[in-house]
Structures are given as structure tokens and as C-alpha cells.
Amino acid sequence: GNSVTQMEGPVTLSEEAFLTINCTYTATGYPSLFWYVQYPGEGLQLLLKATKADDKGSNKGFEATYRKETTSFHLEKGSVQVSDSAVYFCALGSGNTGKLIFGQGTTLQVKP
Amino acid sequence: DAGVIQSPRHEVTEMGQEVTLRCKPISGHDYLFWYRQTMMRGLELLIYFNNNVPIDDSGMPEDRFSAKMPNASFSTLKIQPSEPRDSAVYFCASRGPGQGSNSPLHFGNGTRLTVT
């Protein structure tokens, strides 16, 4: 069945460091891929998405490219800020069922 | 534009008691999802509705859990009787019509349930 695997956290970085959070997926067909972010005490918010192979989603300095050949959707940011500290979830859209399948989440902590 | 509204934000109850969690989706959205989040299991889909009809409840852990959506603007998740292992954050999310799973979910801020 469809599944999403994220790198385990927590990830601890200094401010202005480069961020990569790995995400790989297993799916039939051509699912849409998403990154969601969860700040403390809040629900998940959509960060970015890509709906087909080679699409690049971007938002707030974060980027992720839909790589069909490697079944990956890694999240990157060139220079993280303390305010980026949160839990990041990779998700896969299951077209036939209308539901999202989430990875286990990766906690990012950015230190000043 | 009000987002998904969940109540209560926090619920503390004793084992054996009935618990009801409430959700108001975004107006016009036709999909509603209930998720549970724990440290051990991450984010689990419990059940989802389309146009107020339950589509997939395979994630509901056991018969103690039930969910209803009597109309397009309200849903409940009930646990009866509650147990300590039900302690978690429960999220409701909704999605608008048209794009299926290509469109994003909008999450509420969750209900933190503690069963003692």
C-alpha cells in the first residue's frame, strides 16, 4: 500500500544553517505530495505541495521537488530561522480515496 | 475567514467516562477527517466523511469510538467508555470540493484529551 517515510528527528541546527529533511514514498500511480508544518500547540498547516513529477513546491523559503525516479520529496531551506522550529510532516495524497497519508513527522529545533 | 473550529481545546476525564469532541469544518468544505496524534504512533487517520457520509472508518481503534456528521457544519467524535490509552491530541480537518486529494487539508488546533 501507499506509505511515506521521513528521516527521524530531532534535527537541531544553528540559525542560518542549511536544512534538509528527507522524505521518500511508496505509491501506485502519480500521487500529489505535500509538506505540512505544525507549530507548538497548533494544528498542521500546509507548507507547500507538488502535484506531478518534477514540480517544485515552494513557500516561505522552503522548497521541495517531486522526484519520481527516486520517489522522493525532500524539504530544503537555505537559511533557517529560530521561528522555523516546528514539526514537519511529509504527506501523500491518495487520489482514489481522497485521503492523505502522513509520515511520522520530523522535529526541527533551530538555536540562535 | 474562520478556520476549522474544534472544542474543547483541552479535556481531562476519568477512565470510564464518556468523552465527546466537536468539530465545525470550514463552510463549503465537503470532506471532514478525524486524526489522532500520539508520540508513539504519530498521526493516525481515524475516519473521514464526504458530504456527511462516512467513507472509511477503518482507522477507528475499536467499538468504543464512534463519529457522526449530522450536517455539513458539525461533526462529533465520541469515546465511550474512555481509557487512559486514549490520551492523545485529536485533530479535525476539512477539505474543499473539486480536487480530491490534490487539494490541501485545513486542520483545527486540536483537542488534547487526557484520561486518568
PDB file of C-alpha atoms in Angstrom:
ATOM      1  CA  GLY A   1       0.000   0.000   0.000  1.00  0.00           C
ATOM      2  CA  ASN A   2       0.885   3.661  -0.097  1.00  0.00           C
ATOM      3  CA  SER A   3       3.288   4.918   2.541  1.00  0.00           C
ATOM      4  CA  VAL A   4       5.578   7.800   3.454  1.00  0.00           C
ATOM      5  CA  THR A   5       8.911   7.594   5.268  1.00  0.00           C
ATOM      6  CA  GLN A   6      10.660  10.604   6.774  1.00  0.00           C
ATOM      7  CA  MET A   7      14.066  10.940   8.324  1.00  0.00           C
ATOM      8  CA  GLU A   8      13.975  10.610  12.058  1.00  0.00           C
ATOM      9  CA  GLY A   9      14.449  13.628  14.245  1.00  0.00           C
ATOM     10  CA  PRO A  10      15.009  15.661  16.115  1.00  0.00           C
ATOM     11  CA  VAL A  11      17.077  17.812  13.814  1.00  0.00           C
ATOM     12  CA  THR A  12      18.968  20.547  15.632  1.00  0.00           C
ATOM     13  CA  LEU A  13      20.539  23.380  13.646  1.00  0.00           C
ATOM     14  CA  SER A  14      22.031  26.773  14.287  1.00  0.00           C
ATOM     15  CA  GLU A  15      20.340  29.822  12.831  1.00  0.00           C
ATOM     16  CA  GLU A  16      21.207  30.416   9.151  1.00  0.00           C
ATOM     17  CA  ALA A  17      22.211  26.784   8.601  1.00  0.00           C
ATOM     18  CA  PHE A  18      21.039  24.789   5.587  1.00  0.00           C
ATOM     19  CA  LEU A  19      18.142  22.419   6.170  1.00  0.00           C
ATOM     20  CA  THR A  20      17.291  19.127   4.506  1.00  0.00           C
ATOM     21  CA  ILE A  21      14.561  16.808   5.722  1.00  0.00           C
ATOM     22  CA  ASN A  22      14.347  13.628   3.688  1.00  0.00           C
ATOM     23  CA  CYS A  23      11.059  12.120   2.570  1.00  0.00           C
ATOM     24  CA  THR A  24      10.501   9.086   0.393  1.00  0.00           C
ATOM     25  CA  TYR A  25       7.256   7.487  -0.612  1.00  0.00           C
ATOM     26  CA  THR A  26       5.746   4.299  -1.954  1.00  0.00           C
ATOM     27  CA  ALA A  27       2.676   4.664  -4.112  1.00  0.00           C
ATOM     28  CA  THR A  28       0.877   3.410  -7.152  1.00  0.00           C
ATOM     29  CA  GLY A  29       0.073   5.933  -9.824  1.00  0.00           C
ATOM     30  CA  TYR A  30       1.001   9.593  -9.538  1.00  0.00           C
ATOM     31  CA  PRO A  31       0.041  10.960  -6.149  1.00  0.00           C
ATOM     32  CA  SER A  32       0.284  14.559  -5.043  1.00  0.00           C
ATOM     33  CA  LEU A  33       2.902  15.274  -2.394  1.00  0.00           C
ATOM     34  CA  PHE A  34       2.733  17.762   0.455  1.00  0.00           C
ATOM     35  CA  TRP A  35       4.747  19.190   3.309  1.00  0.00           C
ATOM     36  CA  TYR A  36       2.835  20.322   6.372  1.00  0.00           C
ATOM     37  CA  VAL A  37       4.215  22.171   9.391  1.00  0.00           C
ATOM     38  CA  GLN A  38       2.973  22.025  12.974  1.00  0.00           C
ATOM     39  CA  TYR A  39       3.937  24.764  15.433  1.00  0.00           C
ATOM     40  CA  PRO A  40       3.636  24.048  19.154  1.00  0.00           C
ATOM     41  CA  GLY A  41       0.049  23.864  20.330  1.00  0.00           C
ATOM     42  CA  GLU A  42      -1.398  24.224  16.851  1.00  0.00           C
ATOM     43  CA  GLY A  43      -2.795  22.081  14.083  1.00  0.00           C
ATOM     44  CA  LEU A  44      -0.963  21.241  10.893  1.00  0.00           C
ATOM     45  CA  GLN A  45      -0.673  23.879   8.189  1.00  0.00           C
ATOM     46  CA  LEU A  46       0.111  23.330   4.544  1.00  0.00           C
ATOM     47  CA  LEU A  47       3.643  24.493   3.773  1.00  0.00           C
ATOM     48  CA  LEU A  48       3.959  23.506   0.103  1.00  0.00           C
ATOM     49  CA  LYS A  49       2.816  20.953  -2.415  1.00  0.00           C
ATOM     50  CA  ALA A  50       3.621  19.401  -5.797  1.00  0.00           C
ATOM     51  CA  THR A  51       1.112  17.601  -7.935  1.00  0.00           C
ATOM     52  CA  LYS A  52       3.237  15.963 -10.639  1.00  0.00           C
ATOM     53  CA  ALA A  53       6.750  14.734 -11.330  1.00  0.00           C
ATOM     54  CA  ASP A  54       9.482  17.413 -11.498  1.00  0.00           C
ATOM     55  CA  ASP A  55       7.188  20.024  -9.949  1.00  0.00           C
ATOM     56  CA  LYS A  56       8.846  22.192  -7.331  1.00  0.00           C
ATOM     57  CA  GLY A  57       6.744  23.442  -4.459  1.00  0.00           C
ATOM     58  CA  SER A  58       7.972  26.489  -2.559  1.00  0.00           C
ATOM     59  CA  ASN A  59       6.826  28.737   0.259  1.00  0.00           C
ATOM     60  CA  LYS A  60       8.489  30.911   2.925  1.00  0.00           C
ATOM     61  CA  GLY A  61      11.949  29.988   1.655  1.00  0.00           C
ATOM     62  CA  PHE A  62      11.249  26.252   1.789  1.00  0.00           C
ATOM     63  CA  GLU A  63      11.406  24.127  -1.360  1.00  0.00           C
ATOM     64  CA  ALA A  64      10.771  20.525  -2.334  1.00  0.00           C
ATOM     65  CA  THR A  65      10.966  18.847  -5.738  1.00  0.00           C
ATOM     66  CA  TYR A  66       8.807  15.883  -6.735  1.00  0.00           C
ATOM     67  CA  ARG A  67      11.315  13.248  -7.902  1.00  0.00           C
ATOM     68  CA  LYS A  68       9.565  10.296  -9.441  1.00  0.00           C
ATOM     69  CA  GLU A  69      12.770   8.449 -10.312  1.00  0.00           C
ATOM     70  CA  THR A  70      13.885   8.376  -6.688  1.00  0.00           C
ATOM     71  CA  THR A  71      10.348   8.512  -5.193  1.00  0.00           C
ATOM     72  CA  SER A  72      11.441  11.405  -3.017  1.00  0.00           C
ATOM     73  CA  PHE A  73      10.198  14.824  -1.930  1.00  0.00           C
ATOM     74  CA  HIS A  74      12.944  16.224   0.277  1.00  0.00           C
ATOM     75  CA  LEU A  75      12.344  19.530   2.062  1.00  0.00           C
ATOM     76  CA  GLU A  76      15.090  22.159   1.914  1.00  0.00           C
ATOM     77  CA  LYS A  77      15.720  25.666   3.139  1.00  0.00           C
ATOM     78  CA  GLY A  78      18.862  27.629   2.579  1.00  0.00           C
ATOM     79  CA  SER A  79      18.945  29.550   5.856  1.00  0.00           C
ATOM     80  CA  VAL A  80      16.758  28.520   8.780  1.00  0.00           C
ATOM     81  CA  GLN A  81      15.497  30.855  11.489  1.00  0.00           C
ATOM     82  CA  VAL A  82      14.564  30.224  15.096  1.00  0.00           C
ATOM     83  CA  SER A  83      10.935  30.742  14.085  1.00  0.00           C
ATOM     84  CA  ASP A  84      11.173  27.681  11.797  1.00  0.00           C
ATOM     85  CA  SER A  85      11.339  25.428  14.856  1.00  0.00           C
ATOM     86  CA  ALA A  86       8.384  23.080  14.447  1.00  0.00           C
ATOM     87  CA  VAL A  87       7.403  19.556  13.417  1.00  0.00           C
ATOM     88  CA  TYR A  88       7.394  18.916   9.670  1.00  0.00           C
ATOM     89  CA  PHE A  89       5.234  16.243   8.044  1.00  0.00           C
ATOM     90  CA  CYS A  90       5.555  14.830   4.563  1.00  0.00           C
ATOM     91  CA  ALA A  91       2.258  13.581   3.117  1.00  0.00           C
ATOM     92  CA  LEU A  92       0.977  11.739   0.087  1.00  0.00           C
ATOM     93  CA  GLY A  93      -2.419  12.258  -1.479  1.00  0.00           C
ATOM     94  CA  SER A  94      -4.217   9.054  -2.302  1.00  0.00           C
ATOM     95  CA  GLY A  95      -6.209  10.046  -5.350  1.00  0.00           C
ATOM     96  CA  ASN A  96      -8.837   7.352  -5.340  1.00  0.00           C
ATOM     97  CA  THR A  97      -9.716   7.584  -1.689  1.00  0.00           C
ATOM     98  CA  GLY A  98      -9.374  11.313  -1.136  1.00  0.00           C
ATOM     99  CA  LYS A  99      -7.292  10.961   1.997  1.00  0.00           C
ATOM    100  CA  LEU A 100      -3.753  11.972   2.936  1.00  0.00           C
ATOM    101  CA  ILE A 101      -1.148   9.581   4.276  1.00  0.00           C
ATOM    102  CA  PHE A 102       1.337  11.274   6.599  1.00  0.00           C
ATOM    103  CA  GLY A 103       4.893  10.430   7.530  1.00  0.00           C
ATOM    104  CA  GLN A 104       5.825  10.221  11.169  1.00  0.00           C
ATOM    105  CA  GLY A 105       6.980  13.836  11.381  1.00  0.00           C
ATOM    106  CA  THR A 106      10.420  15.358  11.922  1.00  0.00           C
ATOM    107  CA  THR A 107      11.059  17.804  14.736  1.00  0.00           C
ATOM    108  CA  LEU A 108      13.276  20.738  13.822  1.00  0.00           C
ATOM    109  CA  GLN A 109      14.876  22.860  16.510  1.00  0.00           C
ATOM    110  CA  VAL A 110      16.789  25.950  15.451  1.00  0.00           C
ATOM    111  CA  LYS A 111      19.083  27.546  18.018  1.00  0.00           C
ATOM    112  CA  PRO A 112      20.143  31.192  17.950  1.00  0.00           C
TER     113      PRO A 112
ATOM    114  CA  ASP B   1     -12.361  33.560   7.313  1.00  0.00           C
ATOM    115  CA  ALA B   2     -12.808  31.204  10.256  1.00  0.00           C
ATOM    116  CA  GLY B   3     -10.839  28.032  10.027  1.00  0.00           C
ATOM    117  CA  VAL B   4     -11.751  24.619  11.341  1.00  0.00           C
ATOM    118  CA  ILE B   5     -13.026  25.028  14.882  1.00  0.00           C
ATOM    119  CA  GLN B   6     -12.623  22.304  17.478  1.00  0.00           C
ATOM    120  CA  SER B   7     -13.892  22.177  21.020  1.00  0.00           C
ATOM    121  CA  PRO B   8     -12.905  21.781  23.713  1.00  0.00           C
ATOM    122  CA  ARG B   9      -9.196  22.620  23.432  1.00  0.00           C
ATOM    123  CA  HIS B  10      -8.411  20.521  26.457  1.00  0.00           C
ATOM    124  CA  GLU B  11     -10.364  17.712  28.096  1.00  0.00           C
ATOM    125  CA  VAL B  12      -9.407  15.874  31.243  1.00  0.00           C
ATOM    126  CA  THR B  13     -11.609  12.992  32.283  1.00  0.00           C
ATOM    127  CA  GLU B  14     -11.541   9.861  34.350  1.00  0.00           C
ATOM    128  CA  MET B  15     -11.375   6.384  32.934  1.00  0.00           C
ATOM    129  CA  GLY B  16     -14.813   5.035  32.085  1.00  0.00           C
ATOM    130  CA  GLN B  17     -16.371   8.396  31.356  1.00  0.00           C
ATOM    131  CA  GLU B  18     -17.862   9.367  28.020  1.00  0.00           C
ATOM    132  CA  VAL B  19     -15.969  11.974  26.017  1.00  0.00           C
ATOM    133  CA  THR B  20     -17.357  13.968  23.085  1.00  0.00           C
ATOM    134  CA  LEU B  21     -15.127  16.011  20.817  1.00  0.00           C
ATOM    135  CA  ARG B  22     -16.640  18.544  18.436  1.00  0.00           C
ATOM    136  CA  CYS B  23     -15.664  19.968  15.092  1.00  0.00           C
ATOM    137  CA  LYS B  24     -17.003  22.675  12.817  1.00  0.00           C
ATOM    138  CA  PRO B  25     -15.423  22.455   9.342  1.00  0.00           C
ATOM    139  CA  ILE B  26     -14.836  25.364   7.026  1.00  0.00           C
ATOM    140  CA  SER B  27     -18.046  26.397   5.327  1.00  0.00           C
ATOM    141  CA  GLY B  28     -18.384  24.830   1.880  1.00  0.00           C
ATOM    142  CA  HIS B  29     -15.915  22.029   2.535  1.00  0.00           C
ATOM    143  CA  ASP B  30     -17.293  18.593   1.729  1.00  0.00           C
ATOM    144  CA  TYR B  31     -14.635  16.342   3.268  1.00  0.00           C
ATOM    145  CA  LEU B  32     -14.047  16.010   7.006  1.00  0.00           C
ATOM    146  CA  PHE B  33     -11.304  13.961   8.639  1.00  0.00           C
ATOM    147  CA  TRP B  34     -10.610  12.934  12.216  1.00  0.00           C
ATOM    148  CA  TYR B  35      -6.958  12.259  13.121  1.00  0.00           C
ATOM    149  CA  ARG B  36      -5.298  11.221  16.361  1.00  0.00           C
ATOM    150  CA  GLN B  37      -1.743  12.229  17.234  1.00  0.00           C
ATOM    151  CA  THR B  38       0.453  10.500  19.805  1.00  0.00           C
ATOM    152  CA  MET B  39       4.180  10.353  20.352  1.00  0.00           C
ATOM    153  CA  MET B  40       4.225   6.610  19.817  1.00  0.00           C
ATOM    154  CA  ARG B  41       2.100   6.351  16.679  1.00  0.00           C
ATOM    155  CA  GLY B  42       2.326   9.777  15.105  1.00  0.00           C
ATOM    156  CA  LEU B  43      -0.662  10.993  13.116  1.00  0.00           C
ATOM    157  CA  GLU B  44      -3.332   8.345  12.541  1.00  0.00           C
ATOM    158  CA  LEU B  45      -6.423   8.758  10.380  1.00  0.00           C
ATOM    159  CA  LEU B  46      -9.443   7.543  12.324  1.00  0.00           C
ATOM    160  CA  ILE B  47     -12.336   8.219   9.971  1.00  0.00           C
ATOM    161  CA  TYR B  48     -13.373  10.530   7.189  1.00  0.00           C
ATOM    162  CA  PHE B  49     -16.629  11.779   5.724  1.00  0.00           C
ATOM    163  CA  ASN B  50     -17.637  13.030   2.314  1.00  0.00           C
ATOM    164  CA  ASN B  51     -20.848  15.035   2.106  1.00  0.00           C
ATOM    165  CA  ASN B  52     -21.677  13.962   5.674  1.00  0.00           C
ATOM    166  CA  VAL B  53     -21.408  10.250   4.822  1.00  0.00           C
ATOM    167  CA  PRO B  54     -18.691   8.135   6.494  1.00  0.00           C
ATOM    168  CA  ILE B  55     -16.407   6.805   3.757  1.00  0.00           C
ATOM    169  CA  ASP B  56     -13.659   4.986   5.615  1.00  0.00           C
ATOM    170  CA  ASP B  57     -13.697   4.184   9.325  1.00  0.00           C
ATOM    171  CA  SER B  58     -11.021   1.512   9.212  1.00  0.00           C
ATOM    172  CA  GLY B  59      -8.774   3.600  11.449  1.00  0.00           C
ATOM    173  CA  MET B  60     -11.231   3.705  14.329  1.00  0.00           C
ATOM    174  CA  PRO B  61      -9.434   1.711  17.015  1.00  0.00           C
ATOM    175  CA  GLU B  62     -12.399  -0.151  18.464  1.00  0.00           C
ATOM    176  CA  ASP B  63     -16.102  -0.034  19.136  1.00  0.00           C
ATOM    177  CA  ARG B  64     -15.636   2.447  21.944  1.00  0.00           C
ATOM    178  CA  PHE B  65     -15.047   5.078  19.281  1.00  0.00           C
ATOM    179  CA  SER B  66     -17.846   6.473  17.154  1.00  0.00           C
ATOM    180  CA  ALA B  67     -18.147   9.503  14.885  1.00  0.00           C
ATOM    181  CA  LYS B  68     -21.111  11.296  13.402  1.00  0.00           C
ATOM    182  CA  MET B  69     -21.695  14.113  10.988  1.00  0.00           C
ATOM    183  CA  PRO B  70     -25.355  15.100  11.229  1.00  0.00           C
ATOM    184  CA  ASN B  71     -24.932  18.044   8.877  1.00  0.00           C
ATOM    185  CA  ALA B  72     -22.328  19.820   6.783  1.00  0.00           C
ATOM    186  CA  SER B  73     -21.270  22.135   9.590  1.00  0.00           C
ATOM    187  CA  PHE B  74     -20.813  19.799  12.531  1.00  0.00           C
ATOM    188  CA  SER B  75     -19.166  16.531  13.474  1.00  0.00           C
ATOM    189  CA  THR B  76     -18.549  14.697  16.724  1.00  0.00           C
ATOM    190  CA  LEU B  77     -16.119  12.029  17.822  1.00  0.00           C
ATOM    191  CA  LYS B  78     -17.257  10.117  20.870  1.00  0.00           C
ATOM    192  CA  ILE B  79     -15.340   7.748  23.107  1.00  0.00           C
ATOM    193  CA  GLN B  80     -17.397   5.624  25.484  1.00  0.00           C
ATOM    194  CA  PRO B  81     -16.031   4.410  27.814  1.00  0.00           C
ATOM    195  CA  SER B  82     -12.726   6.251  27.751  1.00  0.00           C
ATOM    196  CA  GLU B  83      -9.437   4.620  28.759  1.00  0.00           C
ATOM    197  CA  PRO B  84      -6.011   6.081  29.646  1.00  0.00           C
ATOM    198  CA  ARG B  85      -4.560   4.824  26.341  1.00  0.00           C
ATOM    199  CA  ASP B  86      -6.970   7.133  24.523  1.00  0.00           C
ATOM    200  CA  SER B  87      -4.975  10.111  25.770  1.00  0.00           C
ATOM    201  CA  ALA B  88      -3.818  11.986  22.672  1.00  0.00           C
ATOM    202  CA  VAL B  89      -4.393  15.097  20.620  1.00  0.00           C
ATOM    203  CA  TYR B  90      -7.369  14.691  18.302  1.00  0.00           C
ATOM    204  CA  PHE B  91      -7.456  16.791  15.151  1.00  0.00           C
ATOM    205  CA  CYS B  92     -10.290  17.539  12.820  1.00  0.00           C
ATOM    206  CA  ALA B  93      -9.529  18.642   9.256  1.00  0.00           C
ATOM    207  CA  SER B  94     -11.639  19.620   6.292  1.00  0.00           C
ATOM    208  CA  ARG B  95     -11.109  19.925   2.560  1.00  0.00           C
ATOM    209  CA  GLY B  96     -12.921  21.821  -0.131  1.00  0.00           C
ATOM    210  CA  PRO B  97     -14.598  20.270  -3.151  1.00  0.00           C
ATOM    211  CA  GLY B  98     -13.232  19.676  -6.601  1.00  0.00           C
ATOM    212  CA  GLN B  99      -9.656  18.497  -6.496  1.00  0.00           C
ATOM    213  CA  GLY B 100      -9.819  15.325  -4.462  1.00  0.00           C
ATOM    214  CA  SER B 101      -6.652  14.538  -2.590  1.00  0.00           C
ATOM    215  CA  ASN B 102      -4.718  17.133  -4.622  1.00  0.00           C
ATOM    216  CA  SER B 103      -6.201  19.880  -2.505  1.00  0.00           C
ATOM    217  CA  PRO B 104      -4.845  20.552   0.981  1.00  0.00           C
ATOM    218  CA  LEU B 105      -6.415  19.747   4.293  1.00  0.00           C
ATOM    219  CA  HIS B 106      -7.216  22.538   6.731  1.00  0.00           C
ATOM    220  CA  PHE B 107      -6.659  21.482  10.319  1.00  0.00           C
ATOM    221  CA  GLY B 108      -8.177  22.696  13.534  1.00  0.00           C
ATOM    222  CA  ASN B 109      -5.999  23.362  16.573  1.00  0.00           C
ATOM    223  CA  GLY B 110      -6.896  20.033  18.099  1.00  0.00           C
ATOM    224  CA  THR B 111      -8.346  18.742  21.354  1.00  0.00           C
ATOM    225  CA  ARG B 112      -5.847  17.490  23.896  1.00  0.00           C
ATOM    226  CA  LEU B 113      -7.505  14.608  25.724  1.00  0.00           C
ATOM    227  CA  THR B 114      -6.159  13.266  28.988  1.00  0.00           C
ATOM    228  CA  VAL B 115      -7.813  10.228  30.523  1.00  0.00           C
ATOM    229  CA  THR B 116      -6.720   9.480  34.079  1.00  0.00           C
TER     230      THR B 116
END
